[in-house]
Short mmCIF file of C-alpha atoms and ligand atoms in Angstrom, two decimals:
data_model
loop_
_atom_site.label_atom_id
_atom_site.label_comp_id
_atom_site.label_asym_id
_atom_site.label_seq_id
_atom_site.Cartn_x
_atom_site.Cartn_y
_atom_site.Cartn_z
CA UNK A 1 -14.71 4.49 9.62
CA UNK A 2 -16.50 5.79 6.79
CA UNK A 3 -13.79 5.20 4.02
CA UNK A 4 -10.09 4.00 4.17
CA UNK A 5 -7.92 6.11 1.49
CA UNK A 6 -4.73 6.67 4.02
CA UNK A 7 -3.71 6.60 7.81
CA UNK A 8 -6.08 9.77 7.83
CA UNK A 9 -9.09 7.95 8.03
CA UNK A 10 -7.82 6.21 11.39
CA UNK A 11 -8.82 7.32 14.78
CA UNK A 12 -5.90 5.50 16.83
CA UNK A 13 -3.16 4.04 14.80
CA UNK A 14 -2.44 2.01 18.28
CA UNK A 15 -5.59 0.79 19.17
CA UNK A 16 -6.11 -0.42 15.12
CA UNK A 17 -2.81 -2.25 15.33
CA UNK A 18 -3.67 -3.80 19.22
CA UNK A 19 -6.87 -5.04 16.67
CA UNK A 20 -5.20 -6.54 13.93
CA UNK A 21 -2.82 -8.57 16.22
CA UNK A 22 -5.93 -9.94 17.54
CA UNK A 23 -7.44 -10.73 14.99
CA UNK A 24 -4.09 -13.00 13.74
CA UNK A 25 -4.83 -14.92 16.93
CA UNK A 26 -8.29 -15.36 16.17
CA UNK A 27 -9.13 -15.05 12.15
CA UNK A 28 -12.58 -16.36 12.69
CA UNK A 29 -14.03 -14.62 15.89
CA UNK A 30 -16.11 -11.90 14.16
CA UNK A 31 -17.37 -14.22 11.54
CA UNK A 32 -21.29 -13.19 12.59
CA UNK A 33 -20.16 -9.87 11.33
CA UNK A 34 -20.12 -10.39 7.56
CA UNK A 35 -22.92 -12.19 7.69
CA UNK A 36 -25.33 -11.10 4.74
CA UNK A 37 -22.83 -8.66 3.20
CA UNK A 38 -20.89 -8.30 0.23
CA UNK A 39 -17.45 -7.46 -0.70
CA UNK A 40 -16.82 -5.86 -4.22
CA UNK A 41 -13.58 -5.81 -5.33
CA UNK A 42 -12.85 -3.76 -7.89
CA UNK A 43 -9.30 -3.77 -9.68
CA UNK A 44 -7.94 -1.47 -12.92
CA UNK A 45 -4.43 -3.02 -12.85
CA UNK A 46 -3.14 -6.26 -11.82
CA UNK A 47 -2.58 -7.67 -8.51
CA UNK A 48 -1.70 -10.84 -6.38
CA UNK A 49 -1.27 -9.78 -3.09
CA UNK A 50 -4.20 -7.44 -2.48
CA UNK A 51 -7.07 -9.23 -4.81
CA UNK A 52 -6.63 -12.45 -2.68
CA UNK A 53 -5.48 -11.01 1.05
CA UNK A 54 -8.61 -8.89 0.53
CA UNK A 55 -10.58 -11.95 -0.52
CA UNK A 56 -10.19 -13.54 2.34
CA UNK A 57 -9.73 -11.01 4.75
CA UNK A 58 -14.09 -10.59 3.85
CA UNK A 59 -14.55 -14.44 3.66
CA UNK A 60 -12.77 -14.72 7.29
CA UNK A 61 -15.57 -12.12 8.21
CA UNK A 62 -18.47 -14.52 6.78
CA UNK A 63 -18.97 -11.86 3.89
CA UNK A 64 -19.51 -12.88 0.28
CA UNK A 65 -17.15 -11.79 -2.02
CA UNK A 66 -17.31 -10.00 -5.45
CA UNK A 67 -14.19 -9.33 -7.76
CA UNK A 68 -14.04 -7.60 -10.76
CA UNK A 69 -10.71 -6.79 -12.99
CA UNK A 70 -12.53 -3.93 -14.29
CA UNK A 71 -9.39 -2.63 -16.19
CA UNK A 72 -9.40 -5.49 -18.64
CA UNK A 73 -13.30 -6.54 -18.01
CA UNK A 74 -15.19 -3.64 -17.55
CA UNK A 75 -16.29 -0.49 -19.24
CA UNK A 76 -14.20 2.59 -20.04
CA UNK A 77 -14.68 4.82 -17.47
CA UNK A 78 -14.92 8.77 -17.84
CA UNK A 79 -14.27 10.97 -14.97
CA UNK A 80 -15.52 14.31 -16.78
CA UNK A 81 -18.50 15.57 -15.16
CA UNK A 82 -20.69 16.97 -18.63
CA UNK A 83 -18.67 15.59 -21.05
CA UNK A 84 -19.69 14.62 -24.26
CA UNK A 85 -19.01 10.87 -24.04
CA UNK A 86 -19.14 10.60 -27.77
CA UNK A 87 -15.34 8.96 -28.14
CA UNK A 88 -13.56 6.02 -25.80
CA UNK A 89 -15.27 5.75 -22.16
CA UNK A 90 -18.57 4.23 -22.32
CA UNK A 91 -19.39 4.36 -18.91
CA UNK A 92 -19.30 8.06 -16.27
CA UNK A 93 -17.55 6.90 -13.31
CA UNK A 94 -20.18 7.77 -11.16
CA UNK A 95 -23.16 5.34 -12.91
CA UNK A 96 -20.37 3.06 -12.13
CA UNK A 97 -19.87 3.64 -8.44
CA UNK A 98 -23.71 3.92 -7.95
CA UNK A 99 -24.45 0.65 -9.54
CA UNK A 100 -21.51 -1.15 -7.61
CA UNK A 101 -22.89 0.38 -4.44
CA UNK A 102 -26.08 -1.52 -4.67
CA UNK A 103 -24.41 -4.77 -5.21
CA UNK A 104 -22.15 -4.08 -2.27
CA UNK A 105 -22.04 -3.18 1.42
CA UNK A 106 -18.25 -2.31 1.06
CA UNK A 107 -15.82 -1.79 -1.98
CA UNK A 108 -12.44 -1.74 -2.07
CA UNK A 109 -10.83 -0.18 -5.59
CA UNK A 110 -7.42 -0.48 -6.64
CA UNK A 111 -6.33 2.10 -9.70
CA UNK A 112 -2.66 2.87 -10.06
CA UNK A 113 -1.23 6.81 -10.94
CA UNK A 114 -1.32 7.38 -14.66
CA UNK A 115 2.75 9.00 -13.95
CA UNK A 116 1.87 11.24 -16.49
CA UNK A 117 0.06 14.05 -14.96
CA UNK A 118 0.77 14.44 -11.51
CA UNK A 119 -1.69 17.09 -10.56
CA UNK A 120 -4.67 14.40 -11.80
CA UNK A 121 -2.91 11.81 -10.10
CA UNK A 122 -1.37 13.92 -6.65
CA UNK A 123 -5.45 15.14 -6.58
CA UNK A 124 -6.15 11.13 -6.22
CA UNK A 125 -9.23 12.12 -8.88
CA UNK A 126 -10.64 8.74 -9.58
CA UNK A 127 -10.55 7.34 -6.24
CA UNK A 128 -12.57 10.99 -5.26
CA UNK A 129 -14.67 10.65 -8.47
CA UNK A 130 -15.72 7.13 -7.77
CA UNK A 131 -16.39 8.19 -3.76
CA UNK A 132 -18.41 10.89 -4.88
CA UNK A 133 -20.30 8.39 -6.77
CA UNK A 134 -20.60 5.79 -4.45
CA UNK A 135 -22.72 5.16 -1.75
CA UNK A 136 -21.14 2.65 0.72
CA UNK A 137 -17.80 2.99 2.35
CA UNK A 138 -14.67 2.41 0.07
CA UNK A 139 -11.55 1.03 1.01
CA UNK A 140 -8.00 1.83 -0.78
CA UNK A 141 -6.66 -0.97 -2.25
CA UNK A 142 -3.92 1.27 -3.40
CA UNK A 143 -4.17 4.37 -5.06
CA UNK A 144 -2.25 6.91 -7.23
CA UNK A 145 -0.62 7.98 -4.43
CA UNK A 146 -0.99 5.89 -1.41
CA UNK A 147 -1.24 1.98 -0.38
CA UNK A 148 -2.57 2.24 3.17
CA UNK A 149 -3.70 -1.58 3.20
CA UNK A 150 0.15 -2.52 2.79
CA UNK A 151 1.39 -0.37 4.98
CA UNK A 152 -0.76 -1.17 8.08
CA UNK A 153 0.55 -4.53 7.20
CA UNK A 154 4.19 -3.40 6.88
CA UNK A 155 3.31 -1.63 10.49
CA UNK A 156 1.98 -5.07 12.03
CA UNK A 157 5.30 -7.00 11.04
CA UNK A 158 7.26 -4.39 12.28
CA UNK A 159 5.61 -4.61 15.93
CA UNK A 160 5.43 -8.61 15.63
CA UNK A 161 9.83 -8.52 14.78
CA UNK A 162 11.15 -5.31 16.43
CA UNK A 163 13.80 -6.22 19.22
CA UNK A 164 13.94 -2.85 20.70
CA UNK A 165 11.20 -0.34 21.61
CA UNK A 166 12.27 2.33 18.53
CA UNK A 167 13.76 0.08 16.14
CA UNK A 168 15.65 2.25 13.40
CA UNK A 169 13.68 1.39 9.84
CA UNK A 170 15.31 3.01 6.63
CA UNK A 171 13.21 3.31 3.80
CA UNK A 172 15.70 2.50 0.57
CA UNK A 173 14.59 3.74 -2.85
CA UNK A 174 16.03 0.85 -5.22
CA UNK A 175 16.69 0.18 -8.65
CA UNK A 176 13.77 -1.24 -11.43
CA UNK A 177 13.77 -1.02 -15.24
CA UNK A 178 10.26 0.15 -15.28
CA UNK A 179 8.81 3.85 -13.69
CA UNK A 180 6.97 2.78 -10.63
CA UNK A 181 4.68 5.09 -8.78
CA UNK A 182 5.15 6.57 -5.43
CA UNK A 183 2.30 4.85 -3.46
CA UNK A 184 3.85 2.46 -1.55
CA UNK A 185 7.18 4.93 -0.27
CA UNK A 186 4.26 7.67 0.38
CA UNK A 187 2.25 5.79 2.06
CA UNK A 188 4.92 3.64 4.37
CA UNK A 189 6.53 7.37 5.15
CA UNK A 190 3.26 8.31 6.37
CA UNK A 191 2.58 5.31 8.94
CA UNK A 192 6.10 5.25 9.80
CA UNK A 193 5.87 8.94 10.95
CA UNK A 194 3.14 7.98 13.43
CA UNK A 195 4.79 4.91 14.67
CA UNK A 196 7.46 4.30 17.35
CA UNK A 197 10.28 4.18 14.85
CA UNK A 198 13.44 6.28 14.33
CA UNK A 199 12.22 6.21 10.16
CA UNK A 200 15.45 7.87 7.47
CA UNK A 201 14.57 7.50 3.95
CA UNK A 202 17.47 7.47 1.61
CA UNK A 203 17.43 7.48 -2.11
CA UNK A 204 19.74 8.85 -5.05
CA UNK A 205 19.27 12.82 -5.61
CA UNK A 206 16.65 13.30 -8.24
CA UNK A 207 13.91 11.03 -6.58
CA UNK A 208 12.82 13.25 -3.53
CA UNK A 209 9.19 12.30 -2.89
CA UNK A 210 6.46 14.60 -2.05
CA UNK A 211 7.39 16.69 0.68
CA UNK A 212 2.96 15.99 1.82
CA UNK A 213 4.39 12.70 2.84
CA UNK A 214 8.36 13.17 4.31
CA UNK A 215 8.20 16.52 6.24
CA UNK A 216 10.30 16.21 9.09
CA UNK A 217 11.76 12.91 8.30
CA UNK A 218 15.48 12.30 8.04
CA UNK A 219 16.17 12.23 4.40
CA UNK A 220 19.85 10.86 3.24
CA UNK A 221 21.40 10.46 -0.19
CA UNK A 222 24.26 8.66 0.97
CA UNK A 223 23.05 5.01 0.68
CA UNK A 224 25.66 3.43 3.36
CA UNK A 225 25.45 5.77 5.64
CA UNK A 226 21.40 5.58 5.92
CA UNK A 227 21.88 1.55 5.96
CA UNK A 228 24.45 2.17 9.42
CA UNK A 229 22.61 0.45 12.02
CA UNK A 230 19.25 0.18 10.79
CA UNK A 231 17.39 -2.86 12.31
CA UNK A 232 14.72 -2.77 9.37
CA UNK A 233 15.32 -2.02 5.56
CA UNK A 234 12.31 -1.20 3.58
CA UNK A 235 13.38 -1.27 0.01
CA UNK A 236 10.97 0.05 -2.72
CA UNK A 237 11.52 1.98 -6.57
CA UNK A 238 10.09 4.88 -7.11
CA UNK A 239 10.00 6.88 -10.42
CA UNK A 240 10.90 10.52 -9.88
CA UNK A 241 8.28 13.15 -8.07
CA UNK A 242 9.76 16.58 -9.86
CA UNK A 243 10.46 15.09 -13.05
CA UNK A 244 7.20 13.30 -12.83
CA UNK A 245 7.02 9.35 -13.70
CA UNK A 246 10.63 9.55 -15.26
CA UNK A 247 13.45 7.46 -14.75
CA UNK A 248 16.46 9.39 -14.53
CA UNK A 249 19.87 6.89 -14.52
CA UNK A 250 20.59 3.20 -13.81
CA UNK A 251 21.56 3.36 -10.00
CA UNK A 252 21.53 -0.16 -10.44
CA UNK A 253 24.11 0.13 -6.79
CA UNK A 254 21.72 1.33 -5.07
CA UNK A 255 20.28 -2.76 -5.09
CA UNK A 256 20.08 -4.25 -1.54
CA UNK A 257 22.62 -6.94 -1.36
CA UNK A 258 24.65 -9.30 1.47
CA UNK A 259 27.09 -6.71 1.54
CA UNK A 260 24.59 -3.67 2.01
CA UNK A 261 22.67 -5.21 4.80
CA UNK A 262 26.00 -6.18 6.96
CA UNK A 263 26.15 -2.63 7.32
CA UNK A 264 22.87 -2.74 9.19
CA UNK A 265 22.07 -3.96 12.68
CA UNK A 266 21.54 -7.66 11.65
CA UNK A 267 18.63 -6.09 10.15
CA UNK A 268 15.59 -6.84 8.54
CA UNK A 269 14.71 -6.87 5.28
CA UNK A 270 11.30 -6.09 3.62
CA UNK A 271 9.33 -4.91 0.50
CA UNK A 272 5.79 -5.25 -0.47
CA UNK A 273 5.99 -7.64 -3.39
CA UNK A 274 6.08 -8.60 -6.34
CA UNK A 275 9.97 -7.80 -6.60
CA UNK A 276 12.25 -8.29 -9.29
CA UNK A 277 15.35 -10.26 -8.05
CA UNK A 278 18.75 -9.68 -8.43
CA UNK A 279 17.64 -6.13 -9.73
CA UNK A 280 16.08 -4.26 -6.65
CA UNK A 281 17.37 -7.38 -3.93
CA UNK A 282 19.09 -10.36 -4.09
CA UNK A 283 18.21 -13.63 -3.98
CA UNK A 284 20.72 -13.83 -0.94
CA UNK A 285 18.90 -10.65 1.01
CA UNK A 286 15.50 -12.48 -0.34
CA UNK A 287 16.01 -15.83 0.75
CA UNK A 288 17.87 -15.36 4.28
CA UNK A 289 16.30 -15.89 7.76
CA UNK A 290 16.55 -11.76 8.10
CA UNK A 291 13.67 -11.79 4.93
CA UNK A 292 10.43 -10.48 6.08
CA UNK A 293 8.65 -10.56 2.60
CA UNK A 294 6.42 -13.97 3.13
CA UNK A 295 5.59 -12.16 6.53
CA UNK A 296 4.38 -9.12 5.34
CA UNK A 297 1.97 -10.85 2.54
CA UNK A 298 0.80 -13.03 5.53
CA UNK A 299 -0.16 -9.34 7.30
CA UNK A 300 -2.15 -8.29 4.36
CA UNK A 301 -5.24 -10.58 5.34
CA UNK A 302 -5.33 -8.91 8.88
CA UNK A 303 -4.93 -5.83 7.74
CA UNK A 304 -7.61 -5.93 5.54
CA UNK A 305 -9.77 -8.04 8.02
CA UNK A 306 -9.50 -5.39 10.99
CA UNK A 307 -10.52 -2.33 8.50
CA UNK A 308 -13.41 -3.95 7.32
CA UNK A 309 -14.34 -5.09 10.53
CA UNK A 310 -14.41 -1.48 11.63
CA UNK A 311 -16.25 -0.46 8.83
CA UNK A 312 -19.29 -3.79 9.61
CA UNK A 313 -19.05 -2.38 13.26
CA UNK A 314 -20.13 0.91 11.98
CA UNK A 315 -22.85 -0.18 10.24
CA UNK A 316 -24.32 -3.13 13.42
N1 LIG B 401 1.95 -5.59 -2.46
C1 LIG B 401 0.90 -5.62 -3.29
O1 LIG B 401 0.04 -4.73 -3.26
O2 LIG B 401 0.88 -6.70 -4.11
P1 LIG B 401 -0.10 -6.88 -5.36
O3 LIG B 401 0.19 -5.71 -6.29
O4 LIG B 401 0.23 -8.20 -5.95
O5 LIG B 401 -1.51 -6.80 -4.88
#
């Protein structure tokens, strides 16, 4: 694997997932592996979840580990190849990569969509800027438009808790005061369509995602009707696609409460984190045995730890 930006980069979805699982069993079997190489971490928004899972996903490898909030730390970056950098950026994007690269053996990047211009963003420029720049693999730590890391993860909780051999998983868009990006409902619609699930996404009219990511998957605007029998509920915000990074109404009954998930088949309930409560779940959904949240930040460590494992196999 020479770079993880989306399931794309995976040979065998299967066989990856068989890996992580055994991993879980054993975090420190392939600590030779890391031995002598470094981790650079590199993040241009915030993050709890992914800055630490990642962390020690590399330290359970024996790797060292370098992070950098480059957003609030670093340089300015500039992404224009030729430009005149005679106003904010200091720094091209691809000095940057090419520096990190010979500090590191593997970087992971995090930078968020700007949800103002969705052709720079639905391009993924900077994370295809700073690859072009770099010289060492690069792993997604979520992008403008995808969040692989969290969805493998989402994929390995889903395996470890289904009761049934196609479990029905409904991907809810829910309600958030702030415009959110798409990366996380992209990117779980994508693994989702190569998994053993029945996978409907259902969300108010107005906030139809990419069609790159959905074709062929049920799509349902009536809320309780998607929410009929499903035995996992993936709730997530998402600012609107068409009317790019806008948010169009309040929706705010579109939450996932008690009464929304006894229409499912004593389902389970999950999102990414961080989550607002009482505004896109509440604290009842949250805190009841059904809750699969703590689970699926456990997941992030082994999903980081079998990608970069793959990626120190390629390189032994
Ligand atoms: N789920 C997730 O990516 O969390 P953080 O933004 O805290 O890393």
């Amino acid at each position: 694997m020479k770079n993880f930006t989306s399931i794309n980069d995976v040979n065998n979805v299967q066989d990856l997932l068989q890996k992580a699982l055994e991993i879980k069993q054993n975090p420190f079997g392939y600590k030779s592996f890391g031995e002598n190489k470094t981790l650079g971490l590199i993040f241009l928004n915030p993050s709890l979840r992914t800055r630490l899972s990642s962390q020690k996903a590399g330290q359970n490898l024996g790797m060292n580990v370098m992070v950098m909030n480059m957003g609030q730390e670093g340089w300015q970056l500039e992404l224009e190849d030729g430009s005149i950098m005679d106003s904010g950026a200091q720094e091209h994007i691809k000095d940057a990569a090419a520096v990190i690269s010979q500090y590191c053996d593997i970087i992971g990047v995090r930078s968020f969509a700007t949800l103002k211009d969705r052709e720079f963003d639905y391009k993924e420029e900077f994370f295809n800027k700073f690859i072009g720049g770099a010289n060492v693999p690069l792993i997604s730590l979520e992008s403008a438009t995808l969040h692989p890391l969290q969805s493998f993860a989402d994929l390995i909780t889903i395996e470890e808790q289904k009761k049934v051999k196609r479990p029905k998983v409904v991907l809810t868009w829910a309600p958030h005061p702030k415009a959110l990006p798409q990366a996380v409902a992209n990117s779980f619609a994508q693994w989702m369509s190569k998994a053993d699930v029945d996978l409907t996404i259902t969300h108010p009219v107005g906030y139809e995602l990419s069609e790159e990511f959905t074709n062929g998957v049920e799509i349902s605007h009536n809320h309780d009707e998607a929410l009929k029998n499903a035995d996992f509920v993936y709730a997530k915000n998402w600012s609107s696609y068409s009317n790019y990074g806008l948010v169009s109404n309040d929706n705010s009954d579109w939450q996932i409460t008690k009464e929304k998930m006894s229409l499912t088949n004593n389902g389970k309930f999950m999102h990414c984190l961080p989550i607002r409560r009482n505004v896109v779940a509440s604290d009842e959904v949250l805190d009841s045995p059904n809750s699969l949240i703590l689970e699926q930040a456990n997941n992030r460590t082994f999903a980081a730890q079998t990608i970069l494992l793959e990626m120190l196999r390629n390189e032994k």
